[in-house]
Short mmCIF file of C-alpha atoms in Angstrom, two decimals:
data_model
loop_
_atom_site.label_atom_id
_atom_site.label_comp_id
_atom_site.label_asym_id
_atom_site.label_seq_id
_atom_site.Cartn_x
_atom_site.Cartn_y
_atom_site.Cartn_z
CA MET A 1 2.76 -18.33 132.36
CA LYS A 2 0.82 -17.85 129.13
CA ALA A 3 -2.29 -19.93 128.46
CA LEU A 4 -0.65 -22.14 125.82
CA GLU A 5 2.90 -22.23 127.19
CA ASN A 6 4.73 -25.47 126.28
CA LYS A 7 2.09 -26.36 123.68
CA ILE A 8 2.89 -27.08 120.03
CA ALA A 9 0.31 -26.38 117.32
CA LEU A 10 0.21 -27.66 113.75
CA VAL A 11 -1.73 -25.13 111.66
CA THR A 12 -2.20 -26.14 108.03
CA GLY A 13 -2.15 -23.40 105.43
CA SER A 14 -0.65 -20.94 107.89
CA SER A 15 1.76 -19.02 105.67
CA ARG A 16 -0.88 -16.34 104.95
CA GLY A 17 -4.48 -15.27 105.42
CA LEU A 18 -6.66 -16.85 108.09
CA GLY A 19 -4.11 -19.52 108.90
CA LYS A 20 -1.35 -17.00 109.49
CA ASN A 21 -3.52 -15.03 111.90
CA MET A 22 -4.42 -18.22 113.75
CA ALA A 23 -0.73 -19.12 114.03
CA LEU A 24 0.21 -15.67 115.32
CA ARG A 25 -2.61 -15.58 117.86
CA LEU A 26 -1.68 -19.03 119.15
CA ALA A 27 1.94 -17.90 119.42
CA GLN A 28 0.89 -14.77 121.34
CA LYS A 29 -0.69 -17.09 123.90
CA GLY A 30 2.54 -19.07 124.25
CA ALA A 31 2.32 -21.90 121.69
CA ASP A 32 5.10 -22.95 119.34
CA ILE A 33 3.92 -23.35 115.75
CA LEU A 34 4.38 -25.86 112.96
CA VAL A 35 3.60 -23.70 109.91
CA THR A 36 2.65 -25.40 106.65
CA TYR A 37 2.56 -24.01 103.14
CA ASN A 38 1.72 -25.38 99.71
CA THR A 39 3.97 -23.44 97.28
CA ASN A 40 4.86 -20.09 98.85
CA GLU A 41 7.90 -20.96 100.95
CA GLU A 42 9.01 -17.32 101.11
CA GLN A 43 5.76 -16.25 102.76
CA ALA A 44 5.93 -19.21 105.15
CA ILE A 45 9.44 -18.19 106.23
CA LYS A 46 8.19 -14.65 106.90
CA THR A 47 5.43 -16.06 109.08
CA VAL A 48 7.97 -18.16 110.98
CA GLN A 49 10.08 -15.04 111.55
CA GLU A 50 7.05 -13.15 112.92
CA ILE A 51 6.33 -16.01 115.31
CA LYS A 52 9.94 -16.09 116.47
CA ALA A 53 9.75 -12.32 117.05
CA LEU A 54 7.01 -13.13 119.58
CA GLY A 55 9.49 -15.30 121.47
CA ARG A 56 8.15 -18.64 120.26
CA LYS A 57 9.69 -21.46 118.24
CA ALA A 58 8.41 -22.16 114.72
CA ILE A 59 9.30 -24.06 111.57
CA ALA A 60 7.86 -24.16 108.06
CA LEU A 61 6.96 -27.47 106.41
CA GLN A 62 5.72 -27.97 102.86
CA LEU A 63 2.36 -29.77 102.73
CA GLN A 64 0.09 -30.46 99.77
CA VAL A 65 -3.22 -31.08 101.49
CA GLY A 66 -4.78 -32.43 98.30
CA ASP A 67 -2.04 -35.04 97.75
CA ILE A 68 -2.74 -37.79 100.26
CA LYS A 69 0.22 -39.86 99.00
CA SER A 70 2.59 -37.14 100.24
CA PHE A 71 1.39 -37.33 103.85
CA GLU A 72 3.70 -40.15 104.92
CA HIS A 73 6.74 -38.08 103.92
CA PHE A 74 5.27 -34.97 105.57
CA PHE A 75 4.74 -36.73 108.89
CA GLU A 76 8.21 -38.25 108.77
CA ASN A 77 9.60 -34.71 108.42
CA LEU A 78 7.31 -33.44 111.17
CA GLN A 79 8.43 -36.14 113.62
CA SER A 80 12.07 -35.49 112.78
CA GLU A 81 11.63 -31.75 113.44
CA LEU A 82 9.79 -32.39 116.71
CA SER A 83 12.64 -34.60 117.86
CA GLN A 84 15.44 -32.27 116.80
CA LYS A 85 13.97 -28.88 117.79
CA TRP A 86 11.72 -29.77 120.70
CA ASN A 87 13.09 -33.11 121.94
CA ARG A 88 9.51 -34.39 121.68
CA THR A 89 7.58 -36.96 119.68
CA THR A 90 4.14 -35.37 120.06
CA PHE A 91 2.24 -32.11 119.64
CA ASP A 92 -0.89 -30.66 121.23
CA ILE A 93 -3.10 -28.74 118.81
CA LEU A 94 -4.17 -29.50 115.24
CA VAL A 95 -5.87 -26.79 113.18
CA ASN A 96 -7.13 -27.99 109.79
CA ASN A 97 -7.28 -24.67 107.99
CA ALA A 98 -5.72 -25.11 104.53
CA GLY A 99 -8.21 -24.96 101.70
CA VAL A 100 -9.45 -23.56 98.43
CA ILE A 101 -12.80 -22.18 97.35
CA ALA A 102 -14.76 -22.53 94.13
CA HIS A 103 -17.57 -20.24 92.99
CA GLU A 104 -19.59 -22.26 90.48
CA THR A 105 -23.25 -23.12 90.37
CA ILE A 106 -24.18 -26.77 90.59
CA LEU A 107 -24.83 -26.83 86.83
CA GLU A 108 -21.39 -25.29 86.17
CA THR A 109 -19.39 -27.49 88.55
CA SER A 110 -17.03 -29.79 86.69
CA GLU A 111 -15.85 -33.14 87.94
CA LYS A 112 -12.33 -31.69 88.11
CA THR A 113 -13.47 -28.87 90.40
CA PHE A 114 -15.49 -31.28 92.53
CA ASP A 115 -12.59 -33.72 92.91
CA ASN A 116 -10.19 -30.90 93.80
CA LEU A 117 -12.55 -29.72 96.53
CA VAL A 118 -12.97 -33.27 97.85
CA ASN A 119 -9.22 -33.80 98.05
CA ILE A 120 -8.34 -30.48 99.66
CA GLN A 121 -11.40 -29.74 101.79
CA LEU A 122 -12.50 -33.20 102.94
CA LYS A 123 -10.21 -36.11 102.16
CA GLY A 124 -7.03 -34.21 103.03
CA PRO A 125 -8.19 -33.01 106.48
CA PHE A 126 -9.63 -36.45 107.23
CA PHE A 127 -6.32 -38.25 106.66
CA ILE A 128 -4.13 -35.48 108.11
CA THR A 129 -6.19 -35.86 111.27
CA GLN A 130 -6.00 -39.65 111.14
CA LYS A 131 -2.20 -39.51 110.95
CA SER A 132 -2.05 -36.82 113.65
CA ILE A 133 -4.12 -38.67 116.25
CA PRO A 134 -1.28 -40.98 117.40
CA LEU A 135 0.97 -37.90 117.75
CA LEU A 136 -1.52 -35.77 119.69
CA ASN A 137 -1.07 -35.60 123.42
CA ASP A 138 -3.97 -36.64 125.63
CA GLY A 139 -5.96 -33.51 126.41
CA GLY A 140 -5.12 -32.12 122.97
CA ARG A 141 -7.26 -30.05 120.64
CA ILE A 142 -8.51 -30.52 117.08
CA ILE A 143 -10.01 -27.45 115.44
CA ASN A 144 -11.47 -27.75 111.95
CA ILE A 145 -12.40 -24.79 109.78
CA ALA A 146 -15.75 -24.91 107.99
CA THR A 147 -17.90 -22.04 106.70
CA GLY A 148 -21.08 -20.12 107.38
CA LEU A 149 -22.25 -21.48 104.03
CA THR A 150 -23.21 -24.75 105.71
CA ARG A 151 -25.96 -22.86 107.57
CA PHE A 152 -27.06 -20.30 104.96
CA SER A 153 -27.00 -20.71 101.19
CA ILE A 154 -25.55 -18.38 98.56
CA PRO A 155 -25.83 -19.71 94.98
CA GLY A 156 -22.51 -20.78 93.52
CA TYR A 157 -21.02 -22.46 96.58
CA GLY A 158 -22.90 -25.76 96.62
CA ALA A 159 -19.92 -28.06 96.12
CA TYR A 160 -17.72 -26.13 98.54
CA ALA A 161 -20.39 -26.12 101.23
CA ALA A 162 -21.02 -29.82 100.74
CA MET A 163 -17.37 -30.58 101.60
CA LYS A 164 -17.49 -28.35 104.65
CA SER A 165 -20.71 -30.03 105.81
CA GLY A 166 -18.74 -33.25 105.69
CA ILE A 167 -16.05 -31.67 107.89
CA GLU A 168 -18.69 -30.72 110.44
CA ALA A 169 -20.00 -34.29 110.65
CA PHE A 170 -16.43 -35.62 110.80
CA THR A 171 -15.70 -33.30 113.73
CA ARG A 172 -18.58 -34.65 115.78
CA TYR A 173 -17.33 -38.20 115.25
CA LEU A 174 -13.82 -37.15 116.27
CA ALA A 175 -15.22 -35.71 119.51
CA LYS A 176 -17.02 -38.97 120.22
CA GLU A 177 -14.14 -41.28 119.38
CA LEU A 178 -11.38 -39.29 121.10
CA GLY A 179 -13.25 -38.27 124.22
CA SER A 180 -11.69 -41.04 126.28
CA ARG A 181 -8.33 -39.32 125.75
CA GLN A 182 -9.76 -35.92 126.71
CA ILE A 183 -9.07 -34.64 123.19
CA THR A 184 -11.71 -32.16 122.06
CA ALA A 185 -12.75 -31.53 118.46
CA ASN A 186 -14.66 -28.47 117.33
CA VAL A 187 -15.49 -26.50 114.19
CA VAL A 188 -15.06 -22.80 113.57
CA ALA A 189 -17.31 -21.58 110.74
CA PRO A 190 -16.29 -18.15 109.45
CA GLY A 191 -18.65 -15.97 107.47
CA ALA A 192 -17.44 -13.76 104.62
CA ILE A 193 -13.80 -12.85 105.29
CA ASP A 194 -11.59 -10.45 103.33
CA THR A 195 -8.58 -12.71 102.74
CA ASP A 196 -6.27 -13.47 99.83
CA MET A 197 -8.64 -16.27 98.82
CA ASN A 198 -11.59 -13.88 98.47
CA LYS A 199 -9.71 -10.71 97.58
CA THR A 200 -10.12 -10.98 93.81
CA ALA A 201 -13.85 -11.61 94.01
CA LEU A 202 -14.36 -8.67 96.37
CA GLU A 203 -12.19 -6.32 94.32
CA ASN A 204 -13.81 -7.28 91.01
CA ASN A 205 -17.29 -6.87 92.43
CA PRO A 206 -17.47 -4.01 94.97
CA GLU A 207 -21.22 -4.51 95.21
CA MET A 208 -20.60 -7.98 96.65
CA GLY A 209 -18.82 -6.50 99.64
CA LYS A 210 -21.66 -4.05 100.19
CA MET A 211 -24.21 -6.86 99.97
CA LEU A 212 -22.32 -9.06 102.42
CA ALA A 213 -21.98 -6.17 104.87
CA SER A 214 -25.70 -5.42 104.55
CA VAL A 215 -26.71 -8.95 105.61
CA THR A 216 -24.29 -9.01 108.55
CA ALA A 217 -25.54 -7.73 111.90
CA LEU A 218 -22.22 -6.02 112.64
CA GLY A 219 -22.35 -4.27 109.27
CA ARG A 220 -19.05 -5.24 107.65
CA VAL A 221 -17.12 -8.04 105.98
CA GLY A 222 -14.87 -9.97 108.35
CA VAL A 223 -11.08 -9.88 108.52
CA PRO A 224 -8.64 -12.63 109.58
CA GLU A 225 -8.24 -11.06 113.02
CA ASP A 226 -11.90 -11.87 113.70
CA ILE A 227 -11.19 -15.62 113.52
CA GLY A 228 -7.78 -16.21 115.11
CA GLY A 229 -9.01 -15.41 118.61
CA VAL A 230 -11.86 -17.92 118.34
CA VAL A 231 -9.42 -20.66 117.35
CA THR A 232 -7.10 -19.67 120.20
CA PHE A 233 -9.95 -19.89 122.70
CA LEU A 234 -10.86 -23.41 121.53
CA ALA A 235 -7.21 -24.42 121.88
CA SER A 236 -7.07 -23.22 125.47
CA GLU A 237 -7.93 -24.82 128.79
CA ASP A 238 -10.83 -22.36 129.08
CA ALA A 239 -12.58 -24.35 126.31
CA ARG A 240 -12.01 -27.78 127.84
CA TRP A 241 -15.79 -28.42 128.14
CA VAL A 242 -16.58 -27.31 124.57
CA ASN A 243 -16.61 -30.41 122.42
CA GLY A 244 -18.20 -31.51 119.16
CA GLN A 245 -19.52 -28.02 118.53
CA ARG A 246 -19.86 -25.76 115.51
CA ILE A 247 -19.01 -22.16 116.43
CA GLU A 248 -19.96 -19.69 113.74
CA ALA A 249 -17.87 -16.51 113.62
CA SER A 250 -19.68 -14.52 110.97
CA GLY A 251 -20.56 -11.25 112.64
CA GLY A 252 -24.18 -12.38 112.51
CA MET A 253 -24.79 -13.13 108.83
CA PHE A 254 -28.34 -13.83 107.71
CA LEU A 255 -29.83 -13.82 111.20
#
């Protein structure tokens, strides 16, 4: 029996990039996956097909993480799918991964950019988690994705890092409040990762990639495959005594 056999994981923003790798790694360990996407349904369906090719069940659900008013409809759909496809009313693992990034100095940051980051990176995960808690099985897992930028500082990411710092504090409170149900809550904080979200910046500025590699102990920029396994570990029984922790997976940036 695989480590996550009979478990169901909701991974937000899992149609591509980091989220897709997390979903695939969880599926490799035996979990069924609730994939969410914002606009790219075609990519989400491809991810679902890859998960099914691993012998696991999966569905794709549209979710706008920055639109809190849409959550009621999303969770109605989720519960309907759980009932129809799994004959269940609950799931086991929540991974709050979906997000956007903004590269603007504090002086350049507009209220529009700030509000967008708040809605997608902080308010959205907070209320997705709130609505998920009644549906999580006792002994479940909550894994939030933050960033190495909450420990070290690179100019231009102040607003983004501020939201992720909020996620880290939120996670500790989740661990405290849900401990009686044996639900753990932890943070994974990636360093610089070569994903779709960062691809343009890295391609437009090759020197950036060289700089990031030079300040990383392992000497390279990360890839999605460096993060999925960490999330899978935290979702497993092996991590049952890890709770309220921030685990940085950055290859050793700025040590």
